[in-house]
Amino acid sequence: MKKLLPTLVTLFLLVSCGGTKTPEETRKEQLNKDKDAYIYGIESGVVELEYDQTDSKEITYFDRWGARRAIYTMQGDGEGNYTNEKIEIHIGADSYTVDMKTKKGRKLSNPFGQFSGSESSGYQESRQQRLAGAEKLADEKVGDKTCEVWDITMFEVSTRIYLYKGITLQNQIIMDGETFKSKLLRFEENAKVEAAKFDVPKDVVFQ
């Protein structure tokens, strides 16, 4: 028995070590799951769109291949000053929408978890456009990026969206004879985004 004891201890240690993942291994495993969800084809970045007709901006921050993203809606005062009016935060299967004026919000959770896609089915927004019955038009360029273009008309409102690797770089709405079109101000691919951008405001009442 004494001779077997060192061997048993060694086996115990091997099994114990083999069953414990390091924080870095856990992080990489989650990152691979996020990538396989086919939300975005870029790991991280920042997209800033401007809507001239309404003097508003929309800034999207994302990482983890789009599994974690925050959309800030900013309203201008006509003099170049902008106020943050709404924040949408998506983390995996959880979504938070916050009205920064009233400090009220709504949380939604998908009980089935984060959906996965595939290369053949396309990125998340393309899948959703297809399911909604949108028509895929010829590719167009926004800046130097070649984008998929999807067009759909519902209730006499025509919406056209320009997607680069699943990321919206431009959109257009035609309603009552007027055209509202966004302008791409900034697109930073693989930018390092500070974690605080994805924090849900603490002074919000969720309904």
PDB file of C-alpha atoms in Angstrom:
ATOM      1  CA  MET A   1       0.000   0.000   0.000  1.00  0.00           C
ATOM      2  CA  LYS A   2       2.858   2.350   0.853  1.00  0.00           C
ATOM      3  CA  LYS A   3       4.337   1.770  -2.591  1.00  0.00           C
ATOM      4  CA  LEU A   4       0.998   2.537  -4.261  1.00  0.00           C
ATOM      5  CA  LEU A   5       0.417   5.752  -2.298  1.00  0.00           C
ATOM      6  CA  PRO A   6       2.715   8.060  -4.357  1.00  0.00           C
ATOM      7  CA  THR A   7       1.146   6.757  -7.587  1.00  0.00           C
ATOM      8  CA  LEU A   8      -2.382   7.383  -6.293  1.00  0.00           C
ATOM      9  CA  VAL A   9      -1.471  10.897  -5.213  1.00  0.00           C
ATOM     10  CA  THR A  10       0.030  11.638  -8.639  1.00  0.00           C
ATOM     11  CA  LEU A  11      -3.103  10.356 -10.405  1.00  0.00           C
ATOM     12  CA  PHE A  12      -5.314  12.445  -8.123  1.00  0.00           C
ATOM     13  CA  LEU A  13      -3.340  15.582  -8.902  1.00  0.00           C
ATOM     14  CA  LEU A  14      -3.454  14.928 -12.641  1.00  0.00           C
ATOM     15  CA  VAL A  15      -7.220  14.437 -12.615  1.00  0.00           C
ATOM     16  CA  SER A  16      -7.736  17.523 -10.441  1.00  0.00           C
ATOM     17  CA  CYS A  17      -5.577  19.738 -12.634  1.00  0.00           C
ATOM     18  CA  GLY A  18      -7.095  18.391 -15.838  1.00  0.00           C
ATOM     19  CA  GLY A  19     -10.617  19.218 -14.678  1.00  0.00           C
ATOM     20  CA  THR A  20      -9.895  22.891 -13.869  1.00  0.00           C
ATOM     21  CA  LYS A  21      -9.721  25.483 -16.617  1.00  0.00           C
ATOM     22  CA  THR A  22      -7.647  28.607 -16.294  1.00  0.00           C
ATOM     23  CA  PRO A  23      -9.415  31.995 -16.694  1.00  0.00           C
ATOM     24  CA  GLU A  24      -7.689  32.426 -20.064  1.00  0.00           C
ATOM     25  CA  GLU A  25      -8.919  29.019 -21.288  1.00  0.00           C
ATOM     26  CA  THR A  26     -12.454  29.902 -20.176  1.00  0.00           C
ATOM     27  CA  ARG A  27     -12.229  33.270 -21.938  1.00  0.00           C
ATOM     28  CA  LYS A  28     -11.055  31.690 -25.204  1.00  0.00           C
ATOM     29  CA  GLU A  29     -13.768  29.038 -25.027  1.00  0.00           C
ATOM     30  CA  GLN A  30     -16.463  31.713 -24.621  1.00  0.00           C
ATOM     31  CA  LEU A  31     -14.938  33.775 -27.427  1.00  0.00           C
ATOM     32  CA  ASN A  32     -15.137  30.776 -29.776  1.00  0.00           C
ATOM     33  CA  LYS A  33     -18.804  30.299 -28.844  1.00  0.00           C
ATOM     34  CA  ASP A  34     -19.449  33.975 -29.551  1.00  0.00           C
ATOM     35  CA  LYS A  35     -17.728  33.728 -32.932  1.00  0.00           C
ATOM     36  CA  ASP A  36     -19.782  30.637 -33.841  1.00  0.00           C
ATOM     37  CA  ALA A  37     -23.000  32.597 -33.163  1.00  0.00           C
ATOM     38  CA  TYR A  38     -22.307  34.500 -36.428  1.00  0.00           C
ATOM     39  CA  ILE A  39     -23.502  37.878 -35.156  1.00  0.00           C
ATOM     40  CA  TYR A  40     -20.641  39.915 -36.608  1.00  0.00           C
ATOM     41  CA  GLY A  41     -17.649  38.900 -38.686  1.00  0.00           C
ATOM     42  CA  ILE A  42     -15.333  41.247 -36.777  1.00  0.00           C
ATOM     43  CA  GLU A  43     -14.262  40.686 -33.180  1.00  0.00           C
ATOM     44  CA  SER A  44     -14.602  44.271 -31.935  1.00  0.00           C
ATOM     45  CA  GLY A  45     -15.103  47.811 -33.140  1.00  0.00           C
ATOM     46  CA  VAL A  46     -16.941  51.132 -33.139  1.00  0.00           C
ATOM     47  CA  VAL A  47     -19.504  52.391 -35.669  1.00  0.00           C
ATOM     48  CA  GLU A  48     -20.836  55.955 -35.665  1.00  0.00           C
ATOM     49  CA  LEU A  49     -23.776  56.944 -37.870  1.00  0.00           C
ATOM     50  CA  GLU A  50     -25.252  60.417 -38.331  1.00  0.00           C
ATOM     51  CA  TYR A  51     -28.842  61.276 -39.268  1.00  0.00           C
ATOM     52  CA  ASP A  52     -28.794  64.788 -40.699  1.00  0.00           C
ATOM     53  CA  GLN A  53     -32.557  65.212 -40.944  1.00  0.00           C
ATOM     54  CA  THR A  54     -33.049  64.643 -37.224  1.00  0.00           C
ATOM     55  CA  ASP A  55     -29.700  65.958 -35.956  1.00  0.00           C
ATOM     56  CA  SER A  56     -29.025  62.702 -34.165  1.00  0.00           C
ATOM     57  CA  LYS A  57     -26.226  60.150 -33.968  1.00  0.00           C
ATOM     58  CA  GLU A  58     -26.004  56.473 -33.199  1.00  0.00           C
ATOM     59  CA  ILE A  59     -22.770  55.020 -31.853  1.00  0.00           C
ATOM     60  CA  THR A  60     -22.352  51.254 -31.598  1.00  0.00           C
ATOM     61  CA  TYR A  61     -19.581  49.686 -29.528  1.00  0.00           C
ATOM     62  CA  PHE A  62     -19.030  45.945 -29.718  1.00  0.00           C
ATOM     63  CA  ASP A  63     -16.668  43.121 -28.845  1.00  0.00           C
ATOM     64  CA  ARG A  64     -16.856  39.314 -28.505  1.00  0.00           C
ATOM     65  CA  TRP A  65     -17.822  39.129 -32.203  1.00  0.00           C
ATOM     66  CA  GLY A  66     -20.968  41.158 -31.513  1.00  0.00           C
ATOM     67  CA  ALA A  67     -22.164  39.018 -28.593  1.00  0.00           C
ATOM     68  CA  ARG A  68     -21.580  42.089 -26.451  1.00  0.00           C
ATOM     69  CA  ARG A  69     -22.649  45.412 -27.936  1.00  0.00           C
ATOM     70  CA  ALA A  70     -23.944  48.783 -26.776  1.00  0.00           C
ATOM     71  CA  ILE A  71     -25.863  51.267 -28.935  1.00  0.00           C
ATOM     72  CA  TYR A  72     -25.928  54.895 -27.791  1.00  0.00           C
ATOM     73  CA  THR A  73     -28.512  57.225 -29.384  1.00  0.00           C
ATOM     74  CA  MET A  74     -27.422  60.869 -29.178  1.00  0.00           C
ATOM     75  CA  GLN A  75     -29.673  63.871 -29.904  1.00  0.00           C
ATOM     76  CA  GLY A  76     -28.192  67.161 -31.098  1.00  0.00           C
ATOM     77  CA  ASP A  77     -29.254  70.706 -30.248  1.00  0.00           C
ATOM     78  CA  GLY A  78     -28.348  72.188 -33.622  1.00  0.00           C
ATOM     79  CA  GLU A  79     -25.149  73.718 -32.285  1.00  0.00           C
ATOM     80  CA  GLY A  80     -22.938  70.637 -32.305  1.00  0.00           C
ATOM     81  CA  ASN A  81     -23.769  69.494 -28.787  1.00  0.00           C
ATOM     82  CA  TYR A  82     -25.197  66.007 -28.232  1.00  0.00           C
ATOM     83  CA  THR A  83     -27.053  64.420 -25.321  1.00  0.00           C
ATOM     84  CA  ASN A  84     -27.272  60.684 -24.725  1.00  0.00           C
ATOM     85  CA  GLU A  85     -31.005  59.852 -24.885  1.00  0.00           C
ATOM     86  CA  LYS A  86     -31.127  56.063 -25.129  1.00  0.00           C
ATOM     87  CA  ILE A  87     -28.849  53.092 -24.564  1.00  0.00           C
ATOM     88  CA  GLU A  88     -29.366  49.550 -25.817  1.00  0.00           C
ATOM     89  CA  ILE A  89     -27.075  46.909 -24.381  1.00  0.00           C
ATOM     90  CA  HIS A  90     -26.934  43.318 -25.619  1.00  0.00           C
ATOM     91  CA  ILE A  91     -24.902  40.734 -23.725  1.00  0.00           C
ATOM     92  CA  GLY A  92     -25.363  37.202 -24.983  1.00  0.00           C
ATOM     93  CA  ALA A  93     -29.058  36.343 -24.591  1.00  0.00           C
ATOM     94  CA  ASP A  94     -29.865  39.404 -22.437  1.00  0.00           C
ATOM     95  CA  SER A  95     -30.951  42.797 -23.767  1.00  0.00           C
ATOM     96  CA  TYR A  96     -31.396  46.081 -21.895  1.00  0.00           C
ATOM     97  CA  THR A  97     -33.078  49.224 -23.255  1.00  0.00           C
ATOM     98  CA  VAL A  98     -32.713  52.381 -21.171  1.00  0.00           C
ATOM     99  CA  ASP A  99     -34.404  55.769 -21.608  1.00  0.00           C
ATOM    100  CA  MET A 100     -31.782  58.134 -20.226  1.00  0.00           C
ATOM    101  CA  LYS A 101     -34.329  60.956 -19.797  1.00  0.00           C
ATOM    102  CA  THR A 102     -36.780  59.074 -17.592  1.00  0.00           C
ATOM    103  CA  LYS A 103     -34.207  56.635 -16.169  1.00  0.00           C
ATOM    104  CA  LYS A 104     -36.600  53.796 -16.929  1.00  0.00           C
ATOM    105  CA  GLY A 105     -35.633  50.610 -18.747  1.00  0.00           C
ATOM    106  CA  ARG A 106     -36.696  47.225 -19.986  1.00  0.00           C
ATOM    107  CA  LYS A 107     -34.847  43.935 -19.823  1.00  0.00           C
ATOM    108  CA  LEU A 108     -35.469  40.963 -22.098  1.00  0.00           C
ATOM    109  CA  SER A 109     -33.861  37.544 -21.838  1.00  0.00           C
ATOM    110  CA  ASN A 110     -33.984  34.773 -24.404  1.00  0.00           C
ATOM    111  CA  PRO A 111     -34.732  31.566 -22.433  1.00  0.00           C
ATOM    112  CA  PHE A 112     -33.095  29.518 -25.197  1.00  0.00           C
ATOM    113  CA  GLY A 113     -29.813  31.374 -24.872  1.00  0.00           C
ATOM    114  CA  GLN A 114     -27.811  32.906 -27.675  1.00  0.00           C
ATOM    115  CA  PHE A 115     -28.725  31.573 -31.105  1.00  0.00           C
ATOM    116  CA  SER A 116     -25.952  30.202 -33.298  1.00  0.00           C
ATOM    117  CA  GLY A 117     -25.584  30.661 -37.021  1.00  0.00           C
ATOM    118  CA  SER A 118     -23.322  29.317 -39.712  1.00  0.00           C
ATOM    119  CA  GLU A 119     -21.307  30.527 -42.664  1.00  0.00           C
ATOM    120  CA  SER A 120     -23.971  29.282 -45.074  1.00  0.00           C
ATOM    121  CA  SER A 121     -26.878  31.001 -43.270  1.00  0.00           C
ATOM    122  CA  GLY A 122     -25.050  34.314 -42.928  1.00  0.00           C
ATOM    123  CA  TYR A 123     -24.664  36.758 -40.078  1.00  0.00           C
ATOM    124  CA  GLN A 124     -27.459  37.481 -37.625  1.00  0.00           C
ATOM    125  CA  GLU A 125     -28.902  40.614 -39.256  1.00  0.00           C
ATOM    126  CA  SER A 126     -28.897  38.953 -42.688  1.00  0.00           C
ATOM    127  CA  ARG A 127     -30.767  35.974 -41.226  1.00  0.00           C
ATOM    128  CA  GLN A 128     -33.342  38.285 -39.666  1.00  0.00           C
ATOM    129  CA  GLN A 129     -33.804  40.253 -42.891  1.00  0.00           C
ATOM    130  CA  ARG A 130     -34.349  37.023 -44.808  1.00  0.00           C
ATOM    131  CA  LEU A 131     -36.901  35.775 -42.275  1.00  0.00           C
ATOM    132  CA  ALA A 132     -38.746  39.101 -42.458  1.00  0.00           C
ATOM    133  CA  GLY A 133     -39.126  38.708 -46.219  1.00  0.00           C
ATOM    134  CA  ALA A 134     -36.621  41.373 -47.265  1.00  0.00           C
ATOM    135  CA  GLU A 135     -35.191  41.306 -50.788  1.00  0.00           C
ATOM    136  CA  LYS A 136     -31.438  41.031 -51.210  1.00  0.00           C
ATOM    137  CA  LEU A 137     -30.238  43.558 -53.784  1.00  0.00           C
ATOM    138  CA  ALA A 138     -26.889  43.913 -55.518  1.00  0.00           C
ATOM    139  CA  ASP A 139     -23.940  44.686 -53.249  1.00  0.00           C
ATOM    140  CA  GLU A 140     -22.958  48.334 -52.858  1.00  0.00           C
ATOM    141  CA  LYS A 141     -20.044  50.161 -51.294  1.00  0.00           C
ATOM    142  CA  VAL A 142     -20.242  52.315 -48.198  1.00  0.00           C
ATOM    143  CA  GLY A 143     -16.912  54.086 -48.043  1.00  0.00           C
ATOM    144  CA  ASP A 144     -14.401  51.405 -48.997  1.00  0.00           C
ATOM    145  CA  LYS A 145     -16.500  48.490 -47.632  1.00  0.00           C
ATOM    146  CA  THR A 146     -18.572  46.252 -49.898  1.00  0.00           C
ATOM    147  CA  CYS A 147     -21.944  45.726 -48.228  1.00  0.00           C
ATOM    148  CA  GLU A 148     -24.913  43.407 -48.588  1.00  0.00           C
ATOM    149  CA  VAL A 149     -28.035  45.451 -49.309  1.00  0.00           C
ATOM    150  CA  TRP A 150     -31.447  44.356 -48.029  1.00  0.00           C
ATOM    151  CA  ASP A 151     -34.718  46.114 -48.870  1.00  0.00           C
ATOM    152  CA  ILE A 152     -38.189  45.636 -47.409  1.00  0.00           C
ATOM    153  CA  THR A 153     -41.454  47.610 -47.598  1.00  0.00           C
ATOM    154  CA  MET A 154     -44.048  47.334 -44.846  1.00  0.00           C
ATOM    155  CA  PHE A 155     -47.056  49.603 -44.228  1.00  0.00           C
ATOM    156  CA  GLU A 156     -45.903  51.917 -47.044  1.00  0.00           C
ATOM    157  CA  VAL A 157     -42.526  52.420 -45.391  1.00  0.00           C
ATOM    158  CA  SER A 158     -39.472  51.292 -47.352  1.00  0.00           C
ATOM    159  CA  THR A 159     -36.383  50.345 -45.356  1.00  0.00           C
ATOM    160  CA  ARG A 160     -32.992  49.601 -46.866  1.00  0.00           C
ATOM    161  CA  ILE A 161     -30.031  48.388 -44.811  1.00  0.00           C
ATOM    162  CA  TYR A 162     -26.359  48.079 -45.788  1.00  0.00           C
ATOM    163  CA  LEU A 163     -24.447  45.356 -43.951  1.00  0.00           C
ATOM    164  CA  TYR A 164     -20.716  44.691 -43.788  1.00  0.00           C
ATOM    165  CA  LYS A 165     -19.984  41.347 -42.134  1.00  0.00           C
ATOM    166  CA  GLY A 166     -23.292  41.667 -40.300  1.00  0.00           C
ATOM    167  CA  ILE A 167     -22.637  45.253 -39.141  1.00  0.00           C
ATOM    168  CA  THR A 168     -24.926  48.105 -40.222  1.00  0.00           C
ATOM    169  CA  LEU A 169     -22.883  50.798 -41.956  1.00  0.00           C
ATOM    170  CA  GLN A 170     -25.806  52.647 -43.494  1.00  0.00           C
ATOM    171  CA  ASN A 171     -29.586  52.586 -43.578  1.00  0.00           C
ATOM    172  CA  GLN A 172     -32.303  54.383 -45.444  1.00  0.00           C
ATOM    173  CA  ILE A 173     -36.012  54.911 -44.812  1.00  0.00           C
ATOM    174  CA  ILE A 174     -38.510  56.242 -47.353  1.00  0.00           C
ATOM    175  CA  MET A 175     -41.781  57.378 -45.781  1.00  0.00           C
ATOM    176  CA  ASP A 176     -44.492  59.739 -47.056  1.00  0.00           C
ATOM    177  CA  GLY A 177     -42.287  60.659 -49.999  1.00  0.00           C
ATOM    178  CA  GLU A 178     -39.355  61.693 -47.793  1.00  0.00           C
ATOM    179  CA  THR A 179     -36.022  59.895 -47.667  1.00  0.00           C
ATOM    180  CA  PHE A 180     -34.097  59.632 -44.399  1.00  0.00           C
ATOM    181  CA  LYS A 181     -30.577  58.305 -44.843  1.00  0.00           C
ATOM    182  CA  SER A 182     -27.744  57.805 -42.403  1.00  0.00           C
ATOM    183  CA  LYS A 183     -24.149  58.803 -43.024  1.00  0.00           C
ATOM    184  CA  LEU A 184     -21.188  56.765 -41.816  1.00  0.00           C
ATOM    185  CA  LEU A 185     -18.941  59.030 -39.755  1.00  0.00           C
ATOM    186  CA  ARG A 186     -16.630  56.460 -38.212  1.00  0.00           C
ATOM    187  CA  PHE A 187     -15.883  52.761 -38.475  1.00  0.00           C
ATOM    188  CA  GLU A 188     -13.028  51.366 -36.412  1.00  0.00           C
ATOM    189  CA  GLU A 189     -12.426  47.654 -37.031  1.00  0.00           C
ATOM    190  CA  ASN A 190     -10.948  45.551 -34.217  1.00  0.00           C
ATOM    191  CA  ALA A 191     -10.768  48.572 -31.941  1.00  0.00           C
ATOM    192  CA  LYS A 192     -10.287  47.926 -28.238  1.00  0.00           C
ATOM    193  CA  VAL A 193     -13.523  48.920 -26.492  1.00  0.00           C
ATOM    194  CA  GLU A 194     -13.462  49.768 -22.787  1.00  0.00           C
ATOM    195  CA  ALA A 195     -15.632  47.434 -20.701  1.00  0.00           C
ATOM    196  CA  ALA A 196     -17.485  50.384 -19.120  1.00  0.00           C
ATOM    197  CA  LYS A 197     -19.316  50.962 -22.416  1.00  0.00           C
ATOM    198  CA  PHE A 198     -21.313  47.793 -21.738  1.00  0.00           C
ATOM    199  CA  ASP A 199     -22.258  48.657 -18.163  1.00  0.00           C
ATOM    200  CA  VAL A 200     -25.978  48.947 -17.486  1.00  0.00           C
ATOM    201  CA  PRO A 201     -26.662  52.279 -15.686  1.00  0.00           C
ATOM    202  CA  LYS A 202     -27.224  51.647 -11.985  1.00  0.00           C
ATOM    203  CA  ASP A 203     -29.840  54.364 -11.374  1.00  0.00           C
ATOM    204  CA  VAL A 204     -32.406  52.845 -13.772  1.00  0.00           C
ATOM    205  CA  VAL A 205     -35.782  51.371 -12.798  1.00  0.00           C
ATOM    206  CA  PHE A 206     -36.554  48.316 -14.944  1.00  0.00           C
ATOM    207  CA  GLN A 207     -40.219  47.656 -15.684  1.00  0.00           C
TER     208      GLN A 207
END
